[in-house]
Coordinates of C-alpha atoms in Angstrom, one line a residue:
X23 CA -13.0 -9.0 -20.0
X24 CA -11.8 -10.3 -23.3
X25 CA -14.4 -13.0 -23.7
X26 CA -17.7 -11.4 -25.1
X27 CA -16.0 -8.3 -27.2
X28 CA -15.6 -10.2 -30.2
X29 CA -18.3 -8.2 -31.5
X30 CA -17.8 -4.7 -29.4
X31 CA -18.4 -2.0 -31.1
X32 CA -15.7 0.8 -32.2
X33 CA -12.8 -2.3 -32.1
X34 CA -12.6 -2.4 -35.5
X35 CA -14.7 -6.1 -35.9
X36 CA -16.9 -6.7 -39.0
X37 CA -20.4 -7.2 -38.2
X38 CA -22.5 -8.7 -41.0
X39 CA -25.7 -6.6 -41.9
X40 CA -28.1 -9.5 -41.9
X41 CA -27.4 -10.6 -38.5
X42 CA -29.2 -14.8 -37.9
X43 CA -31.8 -15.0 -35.9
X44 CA -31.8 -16.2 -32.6
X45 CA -34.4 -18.4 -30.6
X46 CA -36.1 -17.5 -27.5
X47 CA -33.9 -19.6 -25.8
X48 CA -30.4 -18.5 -27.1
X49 CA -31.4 -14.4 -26.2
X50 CA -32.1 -15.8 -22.8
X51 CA -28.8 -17.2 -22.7
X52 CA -27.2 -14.3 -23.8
X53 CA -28.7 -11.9 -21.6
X54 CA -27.5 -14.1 -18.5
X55 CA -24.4 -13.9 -19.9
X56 CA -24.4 -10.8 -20.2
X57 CA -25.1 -9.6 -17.5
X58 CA -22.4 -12.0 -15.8
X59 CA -19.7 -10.2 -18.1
X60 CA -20.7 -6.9 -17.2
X61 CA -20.8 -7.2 -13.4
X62 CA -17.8 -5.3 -11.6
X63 CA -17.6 -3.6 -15.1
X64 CA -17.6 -0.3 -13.3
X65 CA -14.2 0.0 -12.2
X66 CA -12.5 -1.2 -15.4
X67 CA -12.9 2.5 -16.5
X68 CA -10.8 5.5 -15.1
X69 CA -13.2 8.2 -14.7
X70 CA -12.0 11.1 -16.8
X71 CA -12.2 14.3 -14.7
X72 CA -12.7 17.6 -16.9
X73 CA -9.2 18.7 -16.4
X74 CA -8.0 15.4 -18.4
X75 CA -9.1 16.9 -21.7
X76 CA -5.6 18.3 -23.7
X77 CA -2.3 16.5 -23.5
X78 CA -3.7 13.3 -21.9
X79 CA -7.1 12.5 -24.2
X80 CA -5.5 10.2 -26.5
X81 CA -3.7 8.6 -23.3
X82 CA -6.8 8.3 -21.7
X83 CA -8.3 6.6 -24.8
X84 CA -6.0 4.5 -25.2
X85 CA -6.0 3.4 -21.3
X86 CA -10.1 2.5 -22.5
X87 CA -9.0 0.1 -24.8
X88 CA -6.1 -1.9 -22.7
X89 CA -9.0 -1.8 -19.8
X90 CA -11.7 -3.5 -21.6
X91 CA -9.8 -5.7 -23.9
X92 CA -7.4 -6.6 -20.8
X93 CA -5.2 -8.4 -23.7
X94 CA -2.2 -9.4 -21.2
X95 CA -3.2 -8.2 -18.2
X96 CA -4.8 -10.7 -15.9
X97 CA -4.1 -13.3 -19.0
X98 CA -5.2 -17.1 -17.4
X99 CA -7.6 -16.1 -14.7
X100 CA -11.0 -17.5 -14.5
X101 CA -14.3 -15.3 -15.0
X102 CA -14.8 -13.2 -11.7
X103 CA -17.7 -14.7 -10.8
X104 CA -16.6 -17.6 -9.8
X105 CA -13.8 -16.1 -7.0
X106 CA -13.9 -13.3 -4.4
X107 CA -10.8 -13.0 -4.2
X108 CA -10.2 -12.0 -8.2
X109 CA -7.0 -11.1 -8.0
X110 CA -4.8 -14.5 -6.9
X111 CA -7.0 -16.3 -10.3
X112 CA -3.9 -14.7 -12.2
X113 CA -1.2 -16.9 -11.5
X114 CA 1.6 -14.5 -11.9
X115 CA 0.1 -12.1 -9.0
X116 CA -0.5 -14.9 -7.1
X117 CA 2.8 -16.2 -6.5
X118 CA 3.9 -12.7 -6.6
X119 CA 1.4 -12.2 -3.4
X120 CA 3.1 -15.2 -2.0
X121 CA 6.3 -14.5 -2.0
X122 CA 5.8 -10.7 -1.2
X123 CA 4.0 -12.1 2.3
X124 CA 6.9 -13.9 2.6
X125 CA 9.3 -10.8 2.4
X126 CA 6.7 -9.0 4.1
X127 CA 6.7 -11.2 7.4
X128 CA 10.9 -10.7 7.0
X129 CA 9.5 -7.3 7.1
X130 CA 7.8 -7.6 10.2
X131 CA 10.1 -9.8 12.5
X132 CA 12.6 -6.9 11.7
X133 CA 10.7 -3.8 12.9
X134 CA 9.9 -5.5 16.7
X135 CA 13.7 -6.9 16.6
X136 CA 14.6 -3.5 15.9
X137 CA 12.1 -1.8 18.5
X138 CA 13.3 -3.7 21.0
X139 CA 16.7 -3.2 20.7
X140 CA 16.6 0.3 20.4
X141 CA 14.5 0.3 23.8
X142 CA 17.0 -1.7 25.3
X143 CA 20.5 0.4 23.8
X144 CA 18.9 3.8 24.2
X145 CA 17.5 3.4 27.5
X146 CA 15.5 6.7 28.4
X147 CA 16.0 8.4 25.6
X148 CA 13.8 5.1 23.5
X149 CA 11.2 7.6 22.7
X150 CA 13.7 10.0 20.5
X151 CA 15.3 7.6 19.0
X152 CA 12.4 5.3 18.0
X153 CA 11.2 8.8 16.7
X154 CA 14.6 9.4 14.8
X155 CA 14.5 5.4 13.6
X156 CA 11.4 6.7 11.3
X157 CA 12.8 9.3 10.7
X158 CA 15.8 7.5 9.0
X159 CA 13.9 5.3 7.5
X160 CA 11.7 7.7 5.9
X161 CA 13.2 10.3 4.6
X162 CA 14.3 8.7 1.3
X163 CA 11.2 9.0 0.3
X164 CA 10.6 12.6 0.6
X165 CA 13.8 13.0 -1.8
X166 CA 13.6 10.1 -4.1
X167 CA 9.8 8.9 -4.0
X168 CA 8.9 11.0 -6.9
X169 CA 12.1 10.0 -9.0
X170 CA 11.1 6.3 -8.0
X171 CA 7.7 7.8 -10.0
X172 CA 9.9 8.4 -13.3
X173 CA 11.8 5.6 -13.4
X174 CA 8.4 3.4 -13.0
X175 CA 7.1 5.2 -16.2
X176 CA 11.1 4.6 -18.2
X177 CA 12.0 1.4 -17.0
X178 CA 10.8 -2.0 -16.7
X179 CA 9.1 -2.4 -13.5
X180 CA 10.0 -5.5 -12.9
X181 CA 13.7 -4.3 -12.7
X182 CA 13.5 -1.4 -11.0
X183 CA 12.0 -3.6 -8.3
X184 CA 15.0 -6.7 -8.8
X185 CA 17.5 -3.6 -7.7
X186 CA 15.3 -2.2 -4.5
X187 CA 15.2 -5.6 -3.2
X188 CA 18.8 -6.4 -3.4
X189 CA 19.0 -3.2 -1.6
X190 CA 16.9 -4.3 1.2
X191 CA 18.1 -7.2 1.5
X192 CA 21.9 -5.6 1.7
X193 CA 20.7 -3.7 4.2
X194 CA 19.3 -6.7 6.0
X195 CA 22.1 -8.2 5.9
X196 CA 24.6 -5.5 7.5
X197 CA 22.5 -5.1 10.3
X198 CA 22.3 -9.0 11.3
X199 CA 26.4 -8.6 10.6
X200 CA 26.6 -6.1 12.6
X201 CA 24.2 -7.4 15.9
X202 CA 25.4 -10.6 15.6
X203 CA 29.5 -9.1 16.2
X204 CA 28.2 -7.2 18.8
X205 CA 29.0 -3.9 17.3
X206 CA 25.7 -2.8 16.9
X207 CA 24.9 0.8 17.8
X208 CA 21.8 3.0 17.8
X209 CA 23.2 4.8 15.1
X210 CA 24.4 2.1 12.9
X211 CA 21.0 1.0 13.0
X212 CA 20.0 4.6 12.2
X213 CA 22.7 4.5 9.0
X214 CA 21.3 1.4 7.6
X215 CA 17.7 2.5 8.0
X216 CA 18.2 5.0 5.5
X217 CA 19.8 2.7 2.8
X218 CA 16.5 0.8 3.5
X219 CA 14.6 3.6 3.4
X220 CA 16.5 4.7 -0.5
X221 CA 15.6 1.5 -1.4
X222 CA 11.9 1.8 -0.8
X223 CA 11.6 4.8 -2.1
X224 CA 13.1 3.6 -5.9
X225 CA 10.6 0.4 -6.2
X226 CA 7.4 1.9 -4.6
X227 CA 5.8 3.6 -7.7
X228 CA 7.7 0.8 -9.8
X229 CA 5.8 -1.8 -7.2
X230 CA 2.1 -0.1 -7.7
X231 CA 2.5 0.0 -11.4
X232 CA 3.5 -3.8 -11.7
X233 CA 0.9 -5.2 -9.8
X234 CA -1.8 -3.0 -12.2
X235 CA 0.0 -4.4 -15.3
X236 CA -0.4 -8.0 -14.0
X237 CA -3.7 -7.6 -13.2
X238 CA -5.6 -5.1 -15.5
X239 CA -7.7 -2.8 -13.7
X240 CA -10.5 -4.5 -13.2
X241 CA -9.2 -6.6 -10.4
X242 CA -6.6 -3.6 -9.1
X243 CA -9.1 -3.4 -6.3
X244 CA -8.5 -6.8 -5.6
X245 CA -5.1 -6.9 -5.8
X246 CA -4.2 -3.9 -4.0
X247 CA -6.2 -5.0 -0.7
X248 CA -4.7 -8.4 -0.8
X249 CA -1.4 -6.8 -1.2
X250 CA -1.9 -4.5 2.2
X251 CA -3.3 -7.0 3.5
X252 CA -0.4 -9.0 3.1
X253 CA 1.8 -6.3 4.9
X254 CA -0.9 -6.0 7.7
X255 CA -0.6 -10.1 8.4
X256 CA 2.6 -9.7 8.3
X257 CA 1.8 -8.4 12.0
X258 CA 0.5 -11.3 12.8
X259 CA 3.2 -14.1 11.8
X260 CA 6.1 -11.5 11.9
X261 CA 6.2 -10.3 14.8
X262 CA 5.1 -13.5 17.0
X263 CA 8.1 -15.3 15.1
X264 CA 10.0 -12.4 16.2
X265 CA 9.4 -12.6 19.8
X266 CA 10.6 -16.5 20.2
X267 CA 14.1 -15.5 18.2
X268 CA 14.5 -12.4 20.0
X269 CA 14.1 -14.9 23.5
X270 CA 16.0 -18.0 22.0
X271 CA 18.5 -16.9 19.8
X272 CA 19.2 -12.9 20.3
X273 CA 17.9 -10.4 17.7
X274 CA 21.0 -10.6 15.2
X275 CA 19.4 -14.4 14.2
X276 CA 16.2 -12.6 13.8
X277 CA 17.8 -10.0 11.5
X278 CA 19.6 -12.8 9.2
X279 CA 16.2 -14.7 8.8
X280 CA 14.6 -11.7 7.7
X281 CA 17.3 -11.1 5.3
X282 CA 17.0 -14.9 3.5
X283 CA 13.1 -13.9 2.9
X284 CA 13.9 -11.8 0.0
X285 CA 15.0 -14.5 -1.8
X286 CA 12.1 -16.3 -3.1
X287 CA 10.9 -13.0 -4.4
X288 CA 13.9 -11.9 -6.1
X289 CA 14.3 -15.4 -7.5
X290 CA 10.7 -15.1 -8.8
X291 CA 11.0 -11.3 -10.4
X292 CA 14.6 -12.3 -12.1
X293 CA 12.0 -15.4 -14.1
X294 CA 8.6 -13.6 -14.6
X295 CA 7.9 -11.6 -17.3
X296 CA 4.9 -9.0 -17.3
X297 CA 3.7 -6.8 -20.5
X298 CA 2.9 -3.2 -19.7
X299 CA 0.0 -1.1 -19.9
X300 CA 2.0 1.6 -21.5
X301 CA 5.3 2.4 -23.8
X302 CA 8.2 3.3 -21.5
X303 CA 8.5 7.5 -21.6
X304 CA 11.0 9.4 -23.1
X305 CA 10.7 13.2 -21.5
X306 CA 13.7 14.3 -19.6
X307 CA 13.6 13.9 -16.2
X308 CA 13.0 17.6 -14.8
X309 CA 9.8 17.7 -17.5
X310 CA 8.4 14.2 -16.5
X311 CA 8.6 15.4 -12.6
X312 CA 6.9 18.9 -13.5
X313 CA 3.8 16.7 -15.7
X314 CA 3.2 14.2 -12.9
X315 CA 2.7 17.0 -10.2
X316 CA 0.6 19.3 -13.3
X317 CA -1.6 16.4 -13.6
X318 CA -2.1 15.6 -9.8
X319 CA -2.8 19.4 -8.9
X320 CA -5.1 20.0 -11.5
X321 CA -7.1 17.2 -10.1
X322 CA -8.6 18.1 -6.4
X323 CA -10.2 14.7 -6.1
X324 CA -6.9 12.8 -6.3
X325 CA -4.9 15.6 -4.5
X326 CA -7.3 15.5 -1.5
X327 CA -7.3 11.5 -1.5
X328 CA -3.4 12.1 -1.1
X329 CA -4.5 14.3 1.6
X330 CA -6.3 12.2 3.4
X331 CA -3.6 9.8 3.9
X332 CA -0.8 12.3 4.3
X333 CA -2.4 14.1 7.4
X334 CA -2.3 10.9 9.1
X335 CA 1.3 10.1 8.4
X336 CA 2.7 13.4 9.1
X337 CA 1.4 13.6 12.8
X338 CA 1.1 9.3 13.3
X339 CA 2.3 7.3 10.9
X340 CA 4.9 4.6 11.2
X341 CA 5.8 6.3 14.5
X342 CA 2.5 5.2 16.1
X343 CA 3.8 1.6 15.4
X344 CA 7.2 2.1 16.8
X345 CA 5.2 3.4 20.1
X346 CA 3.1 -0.1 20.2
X347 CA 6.2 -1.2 22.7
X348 CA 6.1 1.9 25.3
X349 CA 2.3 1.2 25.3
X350 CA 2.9 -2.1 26.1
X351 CA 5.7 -2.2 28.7
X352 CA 4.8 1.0 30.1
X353 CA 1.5 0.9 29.8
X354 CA -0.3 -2.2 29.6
X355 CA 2.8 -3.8 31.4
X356 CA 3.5 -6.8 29.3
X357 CA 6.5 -8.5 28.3
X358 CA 7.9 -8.5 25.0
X359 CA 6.0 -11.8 23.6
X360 CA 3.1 -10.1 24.8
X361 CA 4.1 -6.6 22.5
X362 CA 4.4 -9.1 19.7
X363 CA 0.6 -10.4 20.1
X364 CA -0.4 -6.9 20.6
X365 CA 0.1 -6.3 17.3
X366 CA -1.9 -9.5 15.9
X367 CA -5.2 -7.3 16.0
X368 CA -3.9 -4.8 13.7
X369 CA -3.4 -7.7 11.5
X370 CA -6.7 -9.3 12.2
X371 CA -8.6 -5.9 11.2
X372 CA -6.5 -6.2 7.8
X373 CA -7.8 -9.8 6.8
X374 CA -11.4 -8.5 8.1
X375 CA -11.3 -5.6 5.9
X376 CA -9.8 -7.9 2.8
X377 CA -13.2 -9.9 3.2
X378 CA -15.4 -6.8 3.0
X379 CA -13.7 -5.5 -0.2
X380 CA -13.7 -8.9 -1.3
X381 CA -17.5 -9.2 -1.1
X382 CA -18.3 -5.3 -1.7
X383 CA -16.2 -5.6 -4.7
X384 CA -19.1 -4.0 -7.3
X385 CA -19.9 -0.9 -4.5
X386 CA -19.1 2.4 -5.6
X387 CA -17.4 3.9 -2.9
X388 CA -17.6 7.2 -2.5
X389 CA -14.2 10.0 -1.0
X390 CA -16.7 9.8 1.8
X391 CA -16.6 6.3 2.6
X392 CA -13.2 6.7 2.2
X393 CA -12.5 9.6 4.5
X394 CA -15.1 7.8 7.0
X395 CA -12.7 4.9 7.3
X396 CA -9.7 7.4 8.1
X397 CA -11.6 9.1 10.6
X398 CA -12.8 5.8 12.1
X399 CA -9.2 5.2 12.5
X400 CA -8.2 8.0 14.3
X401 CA -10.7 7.5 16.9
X402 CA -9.4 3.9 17.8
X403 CA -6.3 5.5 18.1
X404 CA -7.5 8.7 20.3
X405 CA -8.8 6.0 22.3
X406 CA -6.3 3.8 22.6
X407 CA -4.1 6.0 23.9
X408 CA -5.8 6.1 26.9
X409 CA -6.6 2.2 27.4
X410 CA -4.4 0.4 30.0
X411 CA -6.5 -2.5 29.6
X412 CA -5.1 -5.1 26.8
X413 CA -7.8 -7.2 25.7
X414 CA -9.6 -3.6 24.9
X415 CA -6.2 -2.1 23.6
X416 CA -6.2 -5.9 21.1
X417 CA -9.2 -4.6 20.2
X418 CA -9.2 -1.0 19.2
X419 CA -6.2 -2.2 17.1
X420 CA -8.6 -4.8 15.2
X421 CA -10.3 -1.2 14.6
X422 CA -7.3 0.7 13.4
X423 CA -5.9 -2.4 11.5
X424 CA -9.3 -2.8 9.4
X425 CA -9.7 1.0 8.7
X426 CA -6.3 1.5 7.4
X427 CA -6.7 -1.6 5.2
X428 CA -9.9 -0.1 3.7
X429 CA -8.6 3.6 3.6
X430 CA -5.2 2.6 1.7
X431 CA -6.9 -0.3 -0.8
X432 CA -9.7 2.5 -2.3
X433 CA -7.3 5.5 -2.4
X434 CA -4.6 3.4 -4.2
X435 CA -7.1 1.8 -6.4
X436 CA -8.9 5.1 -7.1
X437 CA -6.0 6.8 -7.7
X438 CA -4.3 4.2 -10.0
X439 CA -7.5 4.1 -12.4
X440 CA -7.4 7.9 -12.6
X441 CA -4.3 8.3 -14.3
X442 CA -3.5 7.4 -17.5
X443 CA -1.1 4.7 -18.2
X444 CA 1.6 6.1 -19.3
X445 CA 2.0 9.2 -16.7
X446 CA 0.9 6.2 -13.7
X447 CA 4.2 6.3 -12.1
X448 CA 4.9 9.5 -11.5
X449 CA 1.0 9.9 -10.2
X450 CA 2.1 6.9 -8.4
X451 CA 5.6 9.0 -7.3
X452 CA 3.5 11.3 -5.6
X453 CA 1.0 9.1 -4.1
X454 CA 4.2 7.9 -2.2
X455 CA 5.5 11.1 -1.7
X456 CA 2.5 12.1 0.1
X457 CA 2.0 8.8 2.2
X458 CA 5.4 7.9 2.7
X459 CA 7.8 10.4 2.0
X460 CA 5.7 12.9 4.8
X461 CA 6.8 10.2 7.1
X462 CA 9.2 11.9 7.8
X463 CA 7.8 14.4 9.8
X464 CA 6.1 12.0 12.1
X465 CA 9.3 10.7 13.6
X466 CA 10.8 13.8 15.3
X467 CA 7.4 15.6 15.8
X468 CA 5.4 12.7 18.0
X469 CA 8.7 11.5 19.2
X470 CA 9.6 15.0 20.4
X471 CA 5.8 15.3 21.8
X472 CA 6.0 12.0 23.8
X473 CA 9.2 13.2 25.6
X474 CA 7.3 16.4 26.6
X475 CA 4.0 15.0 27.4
X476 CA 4.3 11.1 27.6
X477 CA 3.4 9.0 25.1
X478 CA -0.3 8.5 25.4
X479 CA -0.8 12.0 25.3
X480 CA 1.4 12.6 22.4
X481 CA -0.5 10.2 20.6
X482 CA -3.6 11.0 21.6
X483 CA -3.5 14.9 20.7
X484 CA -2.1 13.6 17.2
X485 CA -4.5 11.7 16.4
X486 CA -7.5 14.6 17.4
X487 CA -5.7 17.2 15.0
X488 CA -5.7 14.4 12.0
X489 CA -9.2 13.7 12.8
X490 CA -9.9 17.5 12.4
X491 CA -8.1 17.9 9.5
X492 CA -9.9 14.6 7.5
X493 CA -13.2 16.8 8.5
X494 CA -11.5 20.0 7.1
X495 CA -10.7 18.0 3.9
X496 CA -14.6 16.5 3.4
X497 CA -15.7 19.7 3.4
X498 CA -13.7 21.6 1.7
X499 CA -13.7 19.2 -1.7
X500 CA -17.2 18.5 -2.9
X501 CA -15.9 15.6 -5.0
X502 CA -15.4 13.7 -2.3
X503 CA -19.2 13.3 -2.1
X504 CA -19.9 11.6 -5.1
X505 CA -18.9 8.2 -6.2
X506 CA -16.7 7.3 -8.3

């Protein structure tokens, strides 16, 4: 925090020699606070692995002094002890929050419209093509995730992310158009997923880095689980709102509303203005791409947090999701209001695990807990999968809705404070690479297994080879162990 380093030293401040003395009273004062400016101090500091030392240092240095100083960054909140939730005390992330739950519930209403509609156009072949929907709408990241990474590090973030959220909301648009004339098709919906998907991919790393440059990393934490959070609730609002348009007005009405949620945040990024952490970089393309993955590979603790997510989205991910409404027709044999609830628990495990963080703010945790919370997540899926009960199905999704929240919020954060600010993006490029543009894979492999085997036991065997895999990983990386 700024208040307090008046008299730091190394920042350059003159310090008299004969320094006054103090009274009992005043020392007293200053050790409480003292000890109130330095709590939560820990994670204001990237840790600098031994691989850091060369090219990065004076990067790394220069990332100290923007973290303690925290000049612009987090400029208006109030002193962290007084709020849990650190984060929404800068104004500028908190109506950025705000309006991004807005887009996000958009978000929301149009993944069960779309679920829905693909069950009902494709018939018996739902389970490959709500496979081949994540598929569309994931594979723009596995080409254009890590260029999203260099234009976060050359651009101004808050741009890059004014011109991904026209794009989405384009795409929102054409496929209301299109449902509402009638016209719709499975693959027009497929088409339009992947302009989606594109834009996604561009403002992701550009996203990440402009939420750290409005907050300063000492509330990162903070804002990053509010943030996924945000998307989690989304679950909760989203898609209950999306099962009374779907049975009053038809699914293209639900696709227009989620297209007019964009517009409070695009009318709030083309206003705000946020400093960054870092001058915008100059290195040619091809050379910035081959630095971000040097720096990622050298460094086995953040290539093995990218790990631990990526195993999960390459055999689950998004997929799993799309699956929530054969579960519940086919399995648990509810209607499609009560799909819509079903998915309120994975959003109730997200605010749950917003609390924890929120009040385990100054713990150290470890690639262990981390990993732990991933495994914990795979075994409310594994069994899941084999509930035909719903209140325990509600349940075990409170489970897998509080362990994502809690895997996603430490390895982002972790990750983000590692790097140095002005190589962030593309660290951030692969992070998304790893977690989103692996998505990919998902669609046609559990889609493809649930035609085989049935869904439950697609999802099931998936979710017993990432759980083996997350073991694998804890092993084999010793870093993981210690905290950091």
């Amino acid at each position: 925090m700024s208040r307090g380093c008046g008299s730091c030293p190394g920042l350059g401040v003159a310090r008299s020699p004969h320094p006054p003395r103090l009274s009992r009273r005043s020392l007293r004062s200053l050790r409480v606070a003292g000890a109130r400016g330095t709590r939560g101090s820990r994670t204001t500091r990237s840790p600098v692995p031994p691989a850091a030392a060369g090219s990065h240092t004076l990067s790394l240095v220069a990332d100290r002094k923007v973290d303690a100083l925290e000049v612009e960054p987090g400029a208006g909140a109030v002193a962290p002890s007084s709020i849990r939730f650190e984060a929404l005390a800068v104004p500028t992330f908190r109506w950025y929050w705000i309006f991004s739950w807005v887009s996000s519930t958009g978000d929301g209403m149009e993944n069960v419209i779309r679920n829905v509609l693909v069950y009902q156009l494709a018939g018996p072949t739902a389970p490959f093509w709500l496979g081949m929907m994540v598929f569309a709408h994931w594979v723009p990241f596995t080409f254009f995730s890590l260029y999203g990474g260099v234009l976060a590090d050359r651009y101004d973030n808050r741009k890059v992310q004014i011109v991904a959220q026209l794009l989405l909301m384009a795409a929102a648009v054409a496929i209301a158009a299109v449902t509402i004339g009638g016209v719709v098709t499975t693959w027009w919906l497929f088409g339009l997923l992947l302009l989606h998907g594109f834009a996604g991919a561009i403002g992701g790393p550009a996203q990440q880095t402009l939420i750290h440059s409005m907050v300063g990393p000492s509330k990162l934490l903070s804002a990053v689980s509010l943030n996924s959070t945000a998307r989690q609730f989304s679950q909760v609002i989203g898609p209950a709102v999306a099962g009374f348009i779907v049975v009053a007005f038809g699914p293209g009405w639900g696709f227009l509303i989620n297209a007019l949620t964009f517009v409070p945040l695009l009318l709030f990024l083309a206003f705000v203005r946020v400093r960054p952490l870092a001058a915008r970089s100059t290195t040619p393309i091809r050379a910035a791409l081959r630095d971000g993955l040097r720096f990622v590979r050298g460094r086995p603790y953040i290539a093995a947090l990218i790990g631990v997510e990526m195993l999960g989205v390459i055999f689950l991910g998004h997929t799993f999701n799309s699956f929530l409404v054969l579960f519940a027709h086919d399995v648990l044999h509810v209607d499609d209001l009560g799909y819509s609830f079903l998915l309120v628990g994975s959003g109730i495990g997200a605010v749950a695990a917003a609390f924890y963080l929120a009040y385990a703010r100054d713990r150290r945790h470890s690639g262990r807990f981390i990993v732990g919370a991933a495994m914990a997540e795979m075994l409310a899926i594994l069994v899941f999968a084999f509930s035909t009960n719903y209140a325990a199905s509600f349940l075990l999704l409170v489970v897998v809705g509080a362990s994502a929240v809690l895997t996603q919020s430490l390895t982002n954060t972790k990750i983000q404070l590692s790097a140095p600010n002005d190589i962030r993006g593309r660290v951030m490029g692969a992070y998304t690479f790893g977690t989103q543009g692996m998505r990919v894979l998902n669609g046609p492999l559990l889609g493809g297994a649930a035609i085989v085997f049935g869904a439950p036991m697609a999802v099931a065997g998936a979710a017993a080879v990432v759980f083996a895999g997350l073991a694998a990983i804890l092993a084999r990386v010793p870093q993981l162990k210690q905290d950091r």
